[in-house]
Amino acid sequence: MKEKRKTLAKAIWPIDRRTQLIQNFPKSKSTPTVAIMYGMLYESVQHYIQQEYGMSTWRKVCEIVECKHQSFKTHQIYPDKLMPDFAAALSACTGESFDFCMNFFGKCFVRFFSNFGYDKMIRSTGRYFCDFLQSIDNIHLQMRFTYPKMKSPSMQLTNMDDNGAVILYRSGRTGMSKYLIGQMTEVAREFYGLDMTAYVLESQNDICGGTAGPIKLTDGPLTVIVKYRLDFDNRDYMAKRVNVVAHPSQLKMPSVDLNIFLELFPFTIVLDHDMCITLAGEKIIETWILHNPGVNPKSFIGSHVMDRFKCRRPKDTKIEWETILQMRTVLFEFELIRTGHNRAAYDAALNIDYDTFDDASLNEAQAMALASAKEFSAENAKEEEAATSSKNEIDPATGQRRTSVGLRSILLKGQMFYIKDVDSLIFLCSPLIENLDELHGIGLYLNDLNPHGLSRELVMAGWQHCSKLEIMFEKEEQRSDELEKSLELADSWKRQGDELLYSMIPRPIAERMRKSEEHVCQTFEEVSVIFIEVLNVYDSGSNNIQDAMQAVTTLNKVFSALDEEIISPFVYKVETVGMVYMAVSGAPDVNPLHAEHACDLALRVMKKVKAHALPGVAIRVGINSGPVVAGVVGMKVPRYCLFGDTVNTASRMESSSDPWMIQLSNYTAKKVQKVGYKVEARGFVKVKGKGEMETYWLLEGPEQ
């Protein structure tokens, strides 16, 4: 199949045409975007492109889109612009259409997430494909706990028949409509054994190949809306779930009194065809009064549901009668709109003077709720006054006075049901509460929650789980601190070890040894070797331990002074042997000015040691230039050593020199004399192993 696709691509897309497409592919811009996708989507794309088209095609795709990621991490976020960019690049490489590639990516994702066990979640949504279509939003709702930054679309099943269904897709990103078709097709085939065909009926604000979102020509937010027609065999679902005839025993059952229903479910709202609130459970009314003390309590009943609540889930959904009827299995999240619990709201409640307001018209629950609102405001009055007079009363972000936070917003989660007997929609819901702190924060108590559900148990379990998490967090925090200290100590030891190693071996060579590379000798065409000997430090005929200790102290002072004058990378300290200090310029870092830097070092150390005014102590220096061979010798205590006649001659220059004098070989003297160094001919000196050699004294450096 893979070879067939390649042959087809070559037949349809000539080589020069595909090359032109690749060259003209729009490069990604560096403009930032807030639109993101999790790495699992891109993992699926990478895996199946490599499997279907080969590793070379994937490398070419990455090269075209300038993707710097060698691999993708499941829970890491990436720009969502990569998805259509990958599709366009794959299209240019293979000759397939952009829509085909996006459809292919959607199928790849469904195949890929089975590796993470998400196929079990899909299979458990229902026996029929329509059950899955109705549960897509609920799946996204549950997945946001694992992927908290996921920007999931919203999908509703709007129509069904024996030959398929119609779904409505809403999203904040464009160019993904064909990707969704691939997902739906693969889910129907893989999990429900259905051959499905999908096509777009209507589309709004969708841009093929878009990346970040619909183009905004106005200030208002735009949403991509696409209506799909899905053709598949839906006869079983329609026969067993839609076209069901009620059993005669059910037809004889009496209708339920709504008052009894509201007592059983105190967090319930009844809506008419205009989506206005006709009835509500007592806990809903109490909570609304508690959060809105400055508003007429009687205005809740009869108001439009969107005047009292904000729909948080599903997003961008019109709360209309016909729309809600098609969303029977969708979970809704409503947030209570409140005026805030501050002093101004409390004063407004105290000074309330409504023309039709009558305390006697309130039932007992409403009167208790109004009293609780006043009591809560009175308890928080002192806290609000303290907050007003505090230093932080001005918000630095806005420059305006902060308002009291008061109660937290309450979230209600549940389903919409159509009750035929009263021709109304019922929002059967419960408050979303995770622990006891949040329960108190929204002004509720445990006995306010449904006694027959699991709300109370979940809150208590959440509180206990939170306590365990806090203990675990404290332990992990302690371990983290200990680990951080251990890492800092390890870093300190590593730095000390590196400093010690680099003092023995040049850094580039040490790095090569760490990589287990062979110890290769290096040949340097020309370097300058410096030998410095400290004189009159120790009388070899003395047996006094005190004299020996004094000699070590003096020698340490002199060698430390010499170390301070070593300027890397111009001069490198090779070693110290007894009273002799050896250095080199031009190795291991090649330096064309090696002779000048060696002479500068000699002049500096002369001045520095003289400044120390050590009694009876003197130094003498010898310098020679020429070729050497350098390398690391030994394994236990490795040393960087120099070999060659140049080293021997430099040593003879030092041993035949006079105290407080710098002796240069003929070649070195001629080299530095050309650049302004002042030298004086010493004449011919008998050098051991060399015979007579012409040498020079270095007097001073060039004039500045």
Short mmCIF file of N, CA and C in Angstrom, two decimals, residues 248-384:
data_model
loop_
_atom_site.label_atom_id
_atom_site.label_comp_id
_atom_site.label_asym_id
_atom_site.label_seq_id
_atom_site.Cartn_x
_atom_site.Cartn_y
_atom_site.Cartn_z
N PRO A 248 -47.69 -0.29 28.50
CA PRO A 248 -49.00 0.15 29.04
C PRO A 248 -48.98 0.46 30.53
N SER A 249 -48.16 -0.25 31.30
CA SER A 249 -48.11 0.02 32.74
C SER A 249 -47.55 1.41 33.03
N GLN A 250 -46.66 1.90 32.15
CA GLN A 250 -46.13 3.23 32.35
C GLN A 250 -47.13 4.31 31.98
N LEU A 251 -48.00 4.02 31.02
CA LEU A 251 -49.00 5.00 30.62
C LEU A 251 -50.02 5.23 31.73
N LYS A 252 -50.21 4.25 32.60
CA LYS A 252 -51.20 4.37 33.66
C LYS A 252 -50.65 5.09 34.90
N MET A 253 -49.34 5.36 34.94
CA MET A 253 -48.74 5.99 36.12
C MET A 253 -49.21 7.44 36.23
N PRO A 254 -49.57 7.88 37.44
CA PRO A 254 -50.02 9.28 37.60
C PRO A 254 -48.85 10.25 37.45
N SER A 255 -49.15 11.48 37.10
CA SER A 255 -48.12 12.51 36.95
C SER A 255 -47.58 12.90 38.33
N VAL A 256 -46.34 13.36 38.36
CA VAL A 256 -45.69 13.72 39.61
C VAL A 256 -45.93 15.20 39.89
N ASP A 257 -46.27 15.50 41.13
CA ASP A 257 -46.45 16.89 41.54
C ASP A 257 -45.07 17.56 41.58
N LEU A 258 -44.95 18.73 40.92
CA LEU A 258 -43.67 19.43 40.86
C LEU A 258 -43.19 19.86 42.24
N ASN A 259 -44.07 20.16 43.15
CA ASN A 259 -43.65 20.56 44.49
C ASN A 259 -42.91 19.42 45.20
N ILE A 260 -43.45 18.22 45.03
CA ILE A 260 -42.76 17.05 45.61
C ILE A 260 -41.42 16.84 44.91
N PHE A 261 -41.41 17.04 43.59
CA PHE A 261 -40.17 16.88 42.83
C PHE A 261 -39.10 17.86 43.30
N LEU A 262 -39.49 19.12 43.57
CA LEU A 262 -38.53 20.13 44.01
C LEU A 262 -38.06 19.86 45.44
N GLU A 263 -38.89 19.21 46.24
CA GLU A 263 -38.44 18.84 47.58
C GLU A 263 -37.38 17.73 47.52
N LEU A 264 -37.59 16.81 46.58
CA LEU A 264 -36.62 15.72 46.44
C LEU A 264 -35.29 16.23 45.86
N PHE A 265 -35.39 17.20 44.95
CA PHE A 265 -34.20 17.74 44.29
C PHE A 265 -34.16 19.26 44.51
N PRO A 266 -33.60 19.71 45.63
CA PRO A 266 -33.65 21.14 45.98
C PRO A 266 -32.83 22.02 45.04
N PHE A 267 -31.84 21.43 44.31
CA PHE A 267 -31.08 22.20 43.32
C PHE A 267 -31.64 21.89 41.94
N THR A 268 -32.80 22.47 41.66
CA THR A 268 -33.49 22.21 40.39
C THR A 268 -34.12 23.51 39.89
N ILE A 269 -34.10 23.69 38.56
CA ILE A 269 -34.72 24.86 37.93
C ILE A 269 -35.67 24.37 36.85
N VAL A 270 -36.88 24.91 36.82
CA VAL A 270 -37.87 24.58 35.81
C VAL A 270 -37.97 25.76 34.84
N LEU A 271 -37.86 25.47 33.51
CA LEU A 271 -37.82 26.50 32.48
C LEU A 271 -38.97 26.29 31.50
N ASP A 272 -39.54 27.41 31.04
CA ASP A 272 -40.59 27.32 30.03
C ASP A 272 -40.00 27.47 28.63
N HIS A 273 -40.85 27.63 27.61
CA HIS A 273 -40.39 27.71 26.22
C HIS A 273 -39.54 28.95 25.98
N ASP A 274 -39.73 30.00 26.75
CA ASP A 274 -38.93 31.22 26.60
C ASP A 274 -37.66 31.18 27.43
N MET A 275 -37.38 30.03 28.04
CA MET A 275 -36.19 29.83 28.89
C MET A 275 -36.23 30.75 30.11
N CYS A 276 -37.44 30.99 30.60
CA CYS A 276 -37.61 31.76 31.83
C CYS A 276 -37.85 30.79 32.99
N ILE A 277 -37.43 31.19 34.18
CA ILE A 277 -37.54 30.34 35.36
C ILE A 277 -38.97 30.42 35.89
N THR A 278 -39.67 29.29 35.89
CA THR A 278 -41.04 29.25 36.41
C THR A 278 -41.09 28.72 37.84
N LEU A 279 -40.20 27.77 38.16
CA LEU A 279 -40.10 27.22 39.50
C LEU A 279 -38.64 26.90 39.79
N ALA A 280 -38.31 26.82 41.07
CA ALA A 280 -36.94 26.49 41.45
C ALA A 280 -36.94 25.85 42.83
N GLY A 281 -35.96 24.97 43.07
CA GLY A 281 -35.82 24.35 44.37
C GLY A 281 -35.41 25.37 45.43
N GLU A 282 -35.74 25.08 46.69
CA GLU A 282 -35.51 26.05 47.75
C GLU A 282 -34.02 26.35 47.94
N LYS A 283 -33.15 25.39 47.72
CA LYS A 283 -31.72 25.64 47.90
C LYS A 283 -31.18 26.57 46.82
N ILE A 284 -31.75 26.47 45.62
CA ILE A 284 -31.35 27.39 44.55
C ILE A 284 -31.74 28.81 44.93
N ILE A 285 -32.96 28.99 45.43
CA ILE A 285 -33.44 30.33 45.79
C ILE A 285 -32.64 30.87 46.97
N GLU A 286 -32.40 30.02 47.98
CA GLU A 286 -31.62 30.47 49.14
C GLU A 286 -30.22 30.92 48.71
N THR A 287 -29.60 30.14 47.88
CA THR A 287 -28.24 30.47 47.44
C THR A 287 -28.22 31.76 46.64
N TRP A 288 -29.22 31.94 45.78
CA TRP A 288 -29.27 33.16 44.98
C TRP A 288 -29.46 34.39 45.87
N ILE A 289 -30.35 34.30 46.86
CA ILE A 289 -30.56 35.42 47.77
C ILE A 289 -29.29 35.71 48.57
N LEU A 290 -28.62 34.65 49.00
CA LEU A 290 -27.40 34.81 49.79
C LEU A 290 -26.31 35.53 48.99
N HIS A 291 -26.25 35.28 47.71
CA HIS A 291 -25.22 35.88 46.87
C HIS A 291 -25.66 37.21 46.28
N ASN A 292 -26.93 37.56 46.40
CA ASN A 292 -27.44 38.81 45.83
C ASN A 292 -28.31 39.54 46.85
N PRO A 293 -27.72 40.03 47.93
CA PRO A 293 -28.54 40.64 48.99
C PRO A 293 -29.15 41.98 48.58
N GLY A 294 -28.62 42.61 47.55
CA GLY A 294 -29.15 43.91 47.15
C GLY A 294 -30.18 43.85 46.07
N VAL A 295 -30.70 42.67 45.76
CA VAL A 295 -31.66 42.50 44.67
C VAL A 295 -32.97 41.98 45.24
N ASN A 296 -34.06 42.40 44.63
CA ASN A 296 -35.38 41.96 45.07
C ASN A 296 -35.47 40.44 45.01
N PRO A 297 -35.69 39.75 46.12
CA PRO A 297 -35.75 38.28 46.11
C PRO A 297 -36.83 37.72 45.21
N LYS A 298 -37.90 38.51 44.99
CA LYS A 298 -39.00 38.00 44.18
C LYS A 298 -38.70 38.04 42.69
N SER A 299 -37.61 38.73 42.30
CA SER A 299 -37.31 38.87 40.88
C SER A 299 -36.68 37.61 40.29
N PHE A 300 -36.31 36.65 41.12
CA PHE A 300 -35.67 35.45 40.60
C PHE A 300 -36.64 34.64 39.74
N ILE A 301 -37.84 34.37 40.29
CA ILE A 301 -38.85 33.64 39.53
C ILE A 301 -39.41 34.54 38.44
N GLY A 302 -39.43 34.02 37.22
CA GLY A 302 -39.94 34.78 36.08
C GLY A 302 -38.84 35.41 35.25
N SER A 303 -37.61 35.43 35.74
CA SER A 303 -36.51 36.02 34.98
C SER A 303 -35.94 35.01 33.99
N HIS A 304 -35.26 35.52 32.97
CA HIS A 304 -34.63 34.63 32.00
C HIS A 304 -33.44 33.94 32.66
N VAL A 305 -33.24 32.68 32.33
CA VAL A 305 -32.19 31.91 33.00
C VAL A 305 -30.81 32.52 32.78
N MET A 306 -30.58 33.17 31.61
CA MET A 306 -29.28 33.77 31.34
C MET A 306 -29.10 35.11 32.04
N ASP A 307 -30.18 35.64 32.62
CA ASP A 307 -30.05 36.84 33.45
C ASP A 307 -29.56 36.50 34.84
N ARG A 308 -29.72 35.24 35.24
CA ARG A 308 -29.32 34.82 36.59
C ARG A 308 -28.10 33.89 36.58
N PHE A 309 -27.83 33.28 35.42
CA PHE A 309 -26.73 32.32 35.34
C PHE A 309 -25.92 32.58 34.07
N LYS A 310 -24.67 32.16 34.13
CA LYS A 310 -23.79 32.20 32.97
C LYS A 310 -23.46 30.77 32.58
N CYS A 311 -23.66 30.43 31.30
CA CYS A 311 -23.40 29.08 30.83
C CYS A 311 -21.90 28.92 30.56
N ARG A 312 -21.25 28.11 31.36
CA ARG A 312 -19.82 27.86 31.19
C ARG A 312 -19.53 26.64 30.34
N ARG A 313 -20.48 25.74 30.30
CA ARG A 313 -20.28 24.51 29.54
C ARG A 313 -21.62 24.01 29.06
N PRO A 314 -21.84 23.67 27.81
CA PRO A 314 -20.90 23.81 26.70
C PRO A 314 -20.74 25.27 26.27
N LYS A 315 -19.58 25.62 25.77
CA LYS A 315 -19.28 26.99 25.42
C LYS A 315 -19.99 27.38 24.12
N ASP A 316 -20.25 28.68 24.05
CA ASP A 316 -20.82 29.27 22.82
C ASP A 316 -22.10 28.58 22.37
N THR A 317 -22.91 28.17 23.34
CA THR A 317 -24.18 27.51 23.03
C THR A 317 -25.33 28.47 23.30
N LYS A 318 -26.21 28.60 22.34
CA LYS A 318 -27.39 29.44 22.53
C LYS A 318 -28.39 28.70 23.41
N ILE A 319 -28.76 29.34 24.50
CA ILE A 319 -29.71 28.71 25.42
C ILE A 319 -31.12 29.00 24.90
N GLU A 320 -31.55 28.16 23.98
CA GLU A 320 -32.87 28.27 23.38
C GLU A 320 -33.58 26.92 23.49
N TRP A 321 -34.88 26.96 23.41
CA TRP A 321 -35.70 25.77 23.63
C TRP A 321 -35.33 24.65 22.66
N GLU A 322 -35.32 24.94 21.37
CA GLU A 322 -35.06 23.91 20.38
C GLU A 322 -33.63 23.37 20.49
N THR A 323 -32.70 24.24 20.82
CA THR A 323 -31.30 23.81 20.95
C THR A 323 -31.13 22.87 22.14
N ILE A 324 -31.74 23.21 23.26
CA ILE A 324 -31.58 22.39 24.46
C ILE A 324 -32.24 21.04 24.31
N LEU A 325 -33.35 20.97 23.56
CA LEU A 325 -34.03 19.69 23.36
C LEU A 325 -33.13 18.68 22.66
N GLN A 326 -32.19 19.17 21.83
CA GLN A 326 -31.28 18.28 21.12
C GLN A 326 -30.05 17.90 21.95
N MET A 327 -29.99 18.42 23.16
CA MET A 327 -28.79 18.21 23.99
C MET A 327 -29.16 17.53 25.30
N ARG A 328 -29.93 16.46 25.19
CA ARG A 328 -30.45 15.80 26.39
C ARG A 328 -29.35 15.10 27.20
N THR A 329 -28.30 14.65 26.53
CA THR A 329 -27.25 13.92 27.24
C THR A 329 -26.03 14.77 27.55
N VAL A 330 -26.09 16.06 27.22
CA VAL A 330 -24.94 16.94 27.44
C VAL A 330 -24.97 17.47 28.87
N LEU A 331 -23.83 17.49 29.51
CA LEU A 331 -23.72 18.07 30.85
C LEU A 331 -23.54 19.58 30.74
N PHE A 332 -24.35 20.29 31.49
CA PHE A 332 -24.29 21.75 31.51
C PHE A 332 -23.63 22.22 32.81
N GLU A 333 -22.92 23.32 32.71
CA GLU A 333 -22.36 23.98 33.88
C GLU A 333 -22.84 25.42 33.87
N PHE A 334 -23.59 25.80 34.91
CA PHE A 334 -24.09 27.16 35.05
C PHE A 334 -23.40 27.82 36.24
N GLU A 335 -22.95 29.04 36.04
CA GLU A 335 -22.34 29.82 37.12
C GLU A 335 -23.33 30.90 37.56
N LEU A 336 -23.56 30.97 38.85
CA LEU A 336 -24.52 31.93 39.39
C LEU A 336 -23.97 33.34 39.25
N ILE A 337 -24.74 34.22 38.64
CA ILE A 337 -24.36 35.63 38.54
C ILE A 337 -24.75 36.32 39.83
N ARG A 338 -23.82 37.05 40.43
CA ARG A 338 -24.10 37.68 41.72
C ARG A 338 -23.62 39.11 41.72
N THR A 339 -24.24 39.90 42.60
CA THR A 339 -23.86 41.31 42.72
C THR A 339 -22.62 41.48 43.57
N GLY A 340 -22.22 40.45 44.28
CA GLY A 340 -21.07 40.54 45.18
C GLY A 340 -21.52 40.74 46.60
N HIS A 341 -20.69 40.31 47.55
CA HIS A 341 -21.05 40.41 48.96
C HIS A 341 -20.19 41.49 49.59
N ASN A 342 -20.54 42.72 49.40
CA ASN A 342 -19.77 43.81 49.98
C ASN A 342 -20.69 44.72 50.80
N ARG A 343 -20.10 45.75 51.40
CA ARG A 343 -20.87 46.63 52.28
C ARG A 343 -21.96 47.38 51.51
N ALA A 344 -21.63 47.79 50.29
CA ALA A 344 -22.61 48.54 49.50
C ALA A 344 -23.84 47.70 49.20
N ALA A 345 -23.59 46.41 48.87
CA ALA A 345 -24.73 45.53 48.60
C ALA A 345 -25.57 45.32 49.85
N TYR A 346 -24.91 45.24 51.00
CA TYR A 346 -25.64 45.04 52.25
C TYR A 346 -26.49 46.27 52.58
N ASP A 347 -25.90 47.48 52.41
CA ASP A 347 -26.67 48.70 52.66
C ASP A 347 -27.86 48.79 51.73
N ALA A 348 -27.65 48.37 50.46
CA ALA A 348 -28.77 48.40 49.53
C ALA A 348 -29.89 47.47 49.97
N ALA A 349 -29.48 46.31 50.54
CA ALA A 349 -30.50 45.36 51.02
C ALA A 349 -31.24 45.93 52.22
N LEU A 350 -30.52 46.66 53.12
CA LEU A 350 -31.17 47.22 54.30
C LEU A 350 -32.13 48.36 53.91
N ASN A 351 -31.73 49.15 52.94
CA ASN A 351 -32.54 50.32 52.54
C ASN A 351 -33.51 50.00 51.41
N ILE A 352 -33.71 48.70 51.16
CA ILE A 352 -34.54 48.31 50.04
C ILE A 352 -35.97 48.82 50.24
N ASP A 353 -36.54 49.33 49.15
CA ASP A 353 -37.91 49.85 49.22
C ASP A 353 -38.60 49.55 47.90
N TYR A 354 -39.01 48.31 47.73
CA TYR A 354 -39.69 47.93 46.50
C TYR A 354 -41.18 48.19 46.64
N ASP A 355 -41.76 48.63 45.56
CA ASP A 355 -43.19 48.97 45.59
C ASP A 355 -44.04 47.75 45.93
N THR A 356 -43.64 46.62 45.42
CA THR A 356 -44.47 45.42 45.62
C THR A 356 -43.82 44.45 46.60
N PHE A 357 -42.81 44.92 47.28
CA PHE A 357 -42.10 44.00 48.17
C PHE A 357 -42.86 43.84 49.47
N ASP A 358 -43.01 42.61 49.88
CA ASP A 358 -43.73 42.31 51.12
C ASP A 358 -43.06 41.11 51.78
N ASP A 359 -42.57 41.33 52.99
CA ASP A 359 -41.91 40.23 53.70
C ASP A 359 -42.85 39.05 53.89
N ALA A 360 -44.12 39.34 54.03
CA ALA A 360 -45.07 38.26 54.29
C ALA A 360 -45.21 37.35 53.08
N SER A 361 -44.88 37.91 51.88
CA SER A 361 -45.02 37.09 50.66
C SER A 361 -43.89 36.07 50.52
N LEU A 362 -42.82 36.24 51.31
CA LEU A 362 -41.71 35.30 51.25
C LEU A 362 -42.05 34.05 52.03
N ASN A 363 -41.66 32.90 51.52
CA ASN A 363 -41.86 31.69 52.29
C ASN A 363 -40.78 31.60 53.36
N GLU A 364 -40.86 30.57 54.18
CA GLU A 364 -39.95 30.46 55.31
C GLU A 364 -38.50 30.32 54.86
N ALA A 365 -38.28 29.54 53.80
CA ALA A 365 -36.92 29.32 53.32
C ALA A 365 -36.32 30.63 52.80
N GLN A 366 -37.14 31.41 52.05
CA GLN A 366 -36.64 32.66 51.50
C GLN A 366 -36.34 33.67 52.61
N ALA A 367 -37.21 33.72 53.62
CA ALA A 367 -36.97 34.64 54.74
C ALA A 367 -35.70 34.27 55.49
N MET A 368 -35.47 32.96 55.68
CA MET A 368 -34.25 32.52 56.36
C MET A 368 -33.02 32.86 55.54
N ALA A 369 -33.14 32.70 54.23
CA ALA A 369 -32.00 33.01 53.37
C ALA A 369 -31.67 34.49 53.40
N LEU A 370 -32.71 35.36 53.40
CA LEU A 370 -32.47 36.80 53.46
C LEU A 370 -31.83 37.18 54.80
N ALA A 371 -32.29 36.53 55.88
CA ALA A 371 -31.68 36.79 57.18
C ALA A 371 -30.23 36.31 57.21
N SER A 372 -29.95 35.19 56.58
CA SER A 372 -28.58 34.68 56.53
C SER A 372 -27.68 35.61 55.75
N ALA A 373 -28.20 36.21 54.69
CA ALA A 373 -27.41 37.15 53.90
C ALA A 373 -27.02 38.36 54.72
N LYS A 374 -27.99 38.90 55.51
CA LYS A 374 -27.68 40.05 56.35
C LYS A 374 -26.68 39.68 57.45
N GLU A 375 -26.87 38.47 58.02
CA GLU A 375 -25.96 38.04 59.07
C GLU A 375 -24.54 37.87 58.53
N PHE A 376 -24.44 37.30 57.34
CA PHE A 376 -23.11 37.10 56.75
C PHE A 376 -22.43 38.44 56.47
N SER A 377 -23.21 39.41 55.98
CA SER A 377 -22.63 40.73 55.69
C SER A 377 -22.17 41.41 56.97
N ALA A 378 -22.95 41.24 58.05
CA ALA A 378 -22.56 41.86 59.33
C ALA A 378 -21.27 41.25 59.85
N GLU A 379 -21.12 39.92 59.71
CA GLU A 379 -19.90 39.26 60.19
C GLU A 379 -18.67 39.71 59.43
N ASN A 380 -18.86 40.03 58.14
CA ASN A 380 -17.71 40.39 57.31
C ASN A 380 -17.48 41.90 57.22
N ALA A 381 -18.32 42.67 57.94
CA ALA A 381 -18.17 44.13 57.86
C ALA A 381 -16.82 44.59 58.38
N LYS A 382 -16.39 44.02 59.55
CA LYS A 382 -15.11 44.40 60.13
C LYS A 382 -13.95 44.03 59.21
N GLU A 383 -14.04 42.86 58.60
CA GLU A 383 -12.97 42.43 57.70
C GLU A 383 -12.88 43.36 56.49
N GLU A 384 -14.03 43.80 55.98
CA GLU A 384 -14.03 44.69 54.82
C GLU A 384 -13.45 46.05 55.18
#
